Every structure is written in C-alpha cells, then in structure tokens.
C-alpha cells in the first residue's frame, strides 16, 4: 500500500554535509561509487579501486580488509570542504571526474589466478576515455589514472604489467617502504616457477622490463637484510635507495630533491607500503619495522612531489585488524592517498 499522507522534506531544513561525514555507505572520501568493471561505458579522469588480496603476505595476514579499512579511514574527507592547504588545491573542484570503482574481485584460493584477475581488472579500468579532459587539453593525450587501495604488496606486479601494456613503456617507481621488496625469489623443490610474494614482486618487475633501467628509488628503507649483498642485488635491478634515518641528515626537502632527480620527467608509478611509517603511527600492517617516518614527515615528502608525471599510485599493506580503536593506520593511509589524488588532479600527464 502506498502511503496516503505527504512526507515532510527530510533533507530540506538541515545541513546534510555534517551528516555525510559519519552517515551513509563508505566510498573513498565520499566519492560517487561506480560499477566500473561491469559497466565499460563508465568514464572518469581519476578512479580509486580496491584490491583485497593478501595471500602473498609473509608475516601478519589481513590486508584483504585494507580497501574497506582505508575507505572507513577517509570519512572525514568530504566533498564540500576538502581544500588541500599545503598543495593549494581541491580535487573535487578541479573539474575532473573522480569515482570510486569499488574492488577488483580477487580469489583468496589461487595466487596465479588472482594475479591474472588483477591484471585484467586494472587493464579494463585503464581502457576508458575522459568525460572532461580532451575538450580542455586538446594538445595532450588523455590517460585515466588509478589509485589503488591494497591489498598486500604483491598486487603491484600485475598493476605494472597492465601499465606497461597500456602505455607501451617502462615506468620509474617511487617506492615508499621499510623493505626493499627486490629479494631474489626462492624456488620450491617440486616447482618450476620462482615464488612471487610481497617481498619479491619488484624482482620480477625489473626482470620483465617493466621498470626503467636505473631511475627507480626506495624511500624509508630500514629492515634487517640477509647480508649487504642484498643492497648490491637491489642496485643491479635499477633502484636507488634512501634509508629512513637519512631524514635526520638531509631532511624532508633533501629526500624530495633526491626523488625528483632520480625519476625526472619519466612516467612515474608511486607505490606506498604503509609500513614506511613508524609503527607508532601505523601499527596495522603486515611486517612492521620500528624507526620509521612520522605521518607528518611522510605527507610532507609526498606533498613535495608536485609536477611529476604520475601514471598511477597505491597505498598497500594496511591490515585493519591490527589497528588502534582510533583507526590511526587507516586515517594515515587515507590522508596520504588524498594527497596523491591532489597531486594528480593538479598535474596531468605529458
Ligand atoms: Mn614493506
């Protein structure tokens, strides 16, 4: 039976924006949700996508809940009121179309299958036109850009494969992490293939030619290693390295300068393991290491990367089950991601 009486205008007489912060269904920073994978006609300039995969983890599992955790942590980034003061920009007011595409479905039962699902999903999300860009920038080719919420770090290999296929050239990687993730993969005695996991994916990426030769850089490294030879192997794969304690000597600006000198005007992929932060700022992660950056230091460095040709980015290894009740890790991840989104919305690819 339809209602006979007329209902009062529920949202006409009070401030909807104040409820938006804590009410409603979570998308990243309250972006509109698009079913991008099932609807190829959906177009956007920048899209957020979750990859809930964590069966490449070596220590604490749980990063499959990272995408939903980071979305929850991003609630205070609202559509009306997100002017990014240090970056002097508001992505929502940029005129670009921003969307949260939800998650790429990935199986927890077969890692090879999951890698293929991520690759296919990412490629499908890249294969879109822009609703706003071409009319405003006739001289520049448009490429949609994806911000990925991980997931453990293994997911970066299929992402880099998709970017290589789409752009037809290797990218330079800026890798924020406490670990180098270029470790030589071991081989099970009864298996042919060397083992892909969240500490070896960059080894595969370099060997497959997905990375530029010598223009990639790790930032925030501080884990124990097997021997100093690990750093030699790492350099041979094309990586420069800034250790975490380096910040005491050259400061955030010194680190920004070294990153920019390394990647230049190459196409850049920014990959950020939340364990680059000190565990006191980000306890909820798979392989925590003490002695990391503060959230303020990390955000200052990210904010200093304006003007780079960012083709894509991720924040990975957020495992919300180990977070504080105050969601410290999820909030840090969300705010770092919003800074990266702000960088992208200010600067298109050229
Ligand atoms: Mn790590």
Short mmCIF file of C-alpha atoms in Angstrom, two decimals, residues 69-212:
data_model
loop_
_atom_site.label_atom_id
_atom_site.label_comp_id
_atom_site.label_asym_id
_atom_site.label_seq_id
_atom_site.Cartn_x
_atom_site.Cartn_y
_atom_site.Cartn_z
CA UNK A 69 39.51 -0.06 6.18
CA UNK A 70 41.03 2.83 4.21
CA UNK A 71 37.59 3.86 2.97
CA UNK A 72 36.39 3.98 6.59
CA UNK A 73 39.52 5.97 7.48
CA UNK A 74 38.75 8.50 4.74
CA UNK A 75 35.33 9.54 6.10
CA UNK A 76 36.45 12.98 7.19
CA UNK A 77 37.49 13.87 3.66
CA UNK A 78 34.19 15.25 2.42
CA UNK A 79 33.10 16.59 -0.93
CA UNK A 80 32.30 20.07 0.39
CA UNK A 81 35.39 21.07 2.32
CA UNK A 82 38.47 19.29 1.02
CA UNK A 83 40.76 22.13 0.06
CA UNK A 84 44.28 20.72 0.46
CA UNK A 85 46.10 23.62 2.08
CA UNK A 86 49.76 22.61 1.52
CA UNK A 87 49.04 21.70 -2.11
CA UNK A 88 46.71 24.67 -2.66
CA UNK A 89 44.13 22.58 -4.48
CA UNK A 90 40.75 20.91 -4.10
CA UNK A 91 40.48 17.77 -6.26
CA UNK A 92 36.67 17.95 -6.10
CA UNK A 93 36.71 21.45 -7.55
CA UNK A 94 39.22 20.57 -10.29
CA UNK A 95 36.50 19.84 -12.85
CA UNK A 96 37.82 16.30 -13.24
CA UNK A 97 35.54 13.29 -12.86
CA UNK A 98 36.53 11.28 -9.79
CA UNK A 99 34.96 7.93 -8.91
CA UNK A 100 35.39 5.04 -6.51
CA UNK A 101 35.14 1.90 -8.64
CA UNK A 102 34.83 -0.49 -5.71
CA UNK A 103 37.09 -3.55 -5.63
CA UNK A 104 38.57 -5.83 -8.27
CA UNK A 105 37.30 -9.29 -7.28
CA UNK A 106 40.29 -11.50 -6.43
CA UNK A 107 40.25 -15.12 -5.32
CA UNK A 108 41.93 -15.99 -1.99
CA UNK A 109 42.42 -19.60 -3.15
CA UNK A 110 44.88 -19.37 -6.05
CA UNK A 111 47.54 -16.68 -6.32
CA UNK A 112 48.27 -17.18 -10.03
CA UNK A 113 44.57 -16.78 -10.77
CA UNK A 114 44.41 -13.71 -8.51
CA UNK A 115 47.35 -12.07 -10.33
CA UNK A 116 45.53 -12.57 -13.62
CA UNK A 117 42.29 -11.12 -12.20
CA UNK A 118 44.15 -8.01 -11.01
CA UNK A 119 45.90 -7.61 -14.37
CA UNK A 120 42.67 -7.97 -16.36
CA UNK A 121 40.73 -5.75 -13.99
CA UNK A 122 43.33 -2.98 -13.98
CA UNK A 123 43.64 -3.09 -17.77
CA UNK A 124 39.88 -2.80 -18.14
CA UNK A 125 39.84 0.22 -15.81
CA UNK A 126 42.64 1.88 -17.82
CA UNK A 127 40.77 1.40 -21.08
CA UNK A 128 38.43 4.38 -20.63
CA UNK A 129 38.05 7.79 -22.17
CA UNK A 130 37.75 11.02 -20.22
CA UNK A 131 34.47 12.87 -19.76
CA UNK A 132 36.19 16.23 -19.27
CA UNK A 133 39.83 16.14 -20.20
CA UNK A 134 40.11 16.18 -24.01
CA UNK A 135 38.00 19.26 -24.54
CA UNK A 136 40.17 21.26 -22.17
CA UNK A 137 43.57 19.89 -23.21
CA UNK A 138 43.49 19.39 -26.94
CA UNK A 139 47.29 19.16 -27.13
CA UNK A 140 47.66 16.33 -24.64
CA UNK A 141 46.61 12.71 -24.84
CA UNK A 142 44.32 11.66 -22.03
CA UNK A 143 45.12 8.71 -19.80
CA UNK A 144 42.83 7.72 -16.94
CA UNK A 145 44.72 7.29 -13.69
CA UNK A 146 44.04 4.76 -10.97
CA UNK A 147 44.64 5.00 -7.24
CA UNK A 148 44.77 1.51 -5.75
CA UNK A 149 43.89 0.57 -2.19
CA UNK A 150 45.72 -2.67 -1.26
CA UNK A 151 45.94 -5.46 -0.57
CA UNK A 152 49.42 -6.77 0.10
CA UNK A 153 52.31 -5.52 -2.00
CA UNK A 154 52.27 -8.47 -4.44
CA UNK A 155 49.45 -6.72 -6.32
CA UNK A 156 51.92 -4.23 -7.79
CA UNK A 157 53.33 -6.77 -10.27
CA UNK A 158 50.08 -7.23 -12.26
CA UNK A 159 49.48 -3.47 -11.99
CA UNK A 160 52.89 -2.73 -13.52
CA UNK A 161 52.26 -5.33 -16.23
CA UNK A 162 48.97 -3.62 -17.11
CA UNK A 163 50.57 -0.16 -17.13
CA UNK A 164 53.33 -1.43 -19.42
CA UNK A 165 50.82 -2.93 -21.81
CA UNK A 166 48.68 0.21 -21.81
CA UNK A 167 51.41 2.88 -22.05
CA UNK A 168 53.89 0.79 -24.03
CA UNK A 169 56.86 1.90 -21.97
CA UNK A 170 58.52 1.12 -18.65
CA UNK A 171 57.80 3.37 -15.67
CA UNK A 172 60.02 4.73 -12.93
CA UNK A 173 58.93 3.62 -9.50
CA UNK A 174 58.95 5.70 -6.34
CA UNK A 175 58.68 3.07 -3.64
CA UNK A 176 57.94 4.12 -0.06
CA UNK A 177 58.58 1.14 2.21
CA UNK A 178 60.69 -0.13 5.10
CA UNK A 179 61.66 -3.14 2.91
CA UNK A 180 63.35 -3.25 -0.49
CA UNK A 181 60.99 -5.92 -1.96
CA UNK A 182 63.53 -6.89 -4.64
CA UNK A 183 64.57 -10.10 -2.90
CA UNK A 184 65.60 -12.99 -5.12
CA UNK A 185 62.65 -15.39 -5.18
CA UNK A 186 63.20 -18.90 -3.83
CA UNK A 187 62.02 -21.99 -5.68
CA UNK A 188 60.10 -24.87 -4.12
CA UNK A 189 61.93 -28.14 -4.91
CA UNK A 190 58.94 -29.57 -6.74
CA UNK A 191 58.02 -26.39 -8.62
CA UNK A 192 59.40 -24.79 -11.74
CA UNK A 193 58.43 -21.19 -11.07
CA UNK A 194 60.27 -18.99 -8.57
CA UNK A 195 57.97 -17.76 -5.78
CA UNK A 196 56.14 -14.50 -6.23
CA UNK A 197 55.17 -12.81 -2.94
CA UNK A 198 55.05 -9.39 -1.29
CA UNK A 199 58.84 -9.27 -0.97
CA UNK A 200 59.83 -10.39 -4.47
CA UNK A 201 57.43 -8.69 -6.92
CA UNK A 202 59.91 -5.91 -7.83
CA UNK A 203 62.49 -8.58 -8.76
CA UNK A 204 60.01 -9.92 -11.30
CA UNK A 205 59.01 -6.43 -12.46
CA UNK A 206 62.65 -5.47 -13.14
CA UNK A 207 63.44 -8.76 -14.89
CA UNK A 208 60.32 -8.40 -17.07
CA UNK A 209 61.46 -4.94 -18.20
CA UNK A 210 58.52 -3.12 -16.63
CA UNK A 211 60.80 -0.61 -14.82
CA UNK A 212 63.20 1.99 -16.19
#
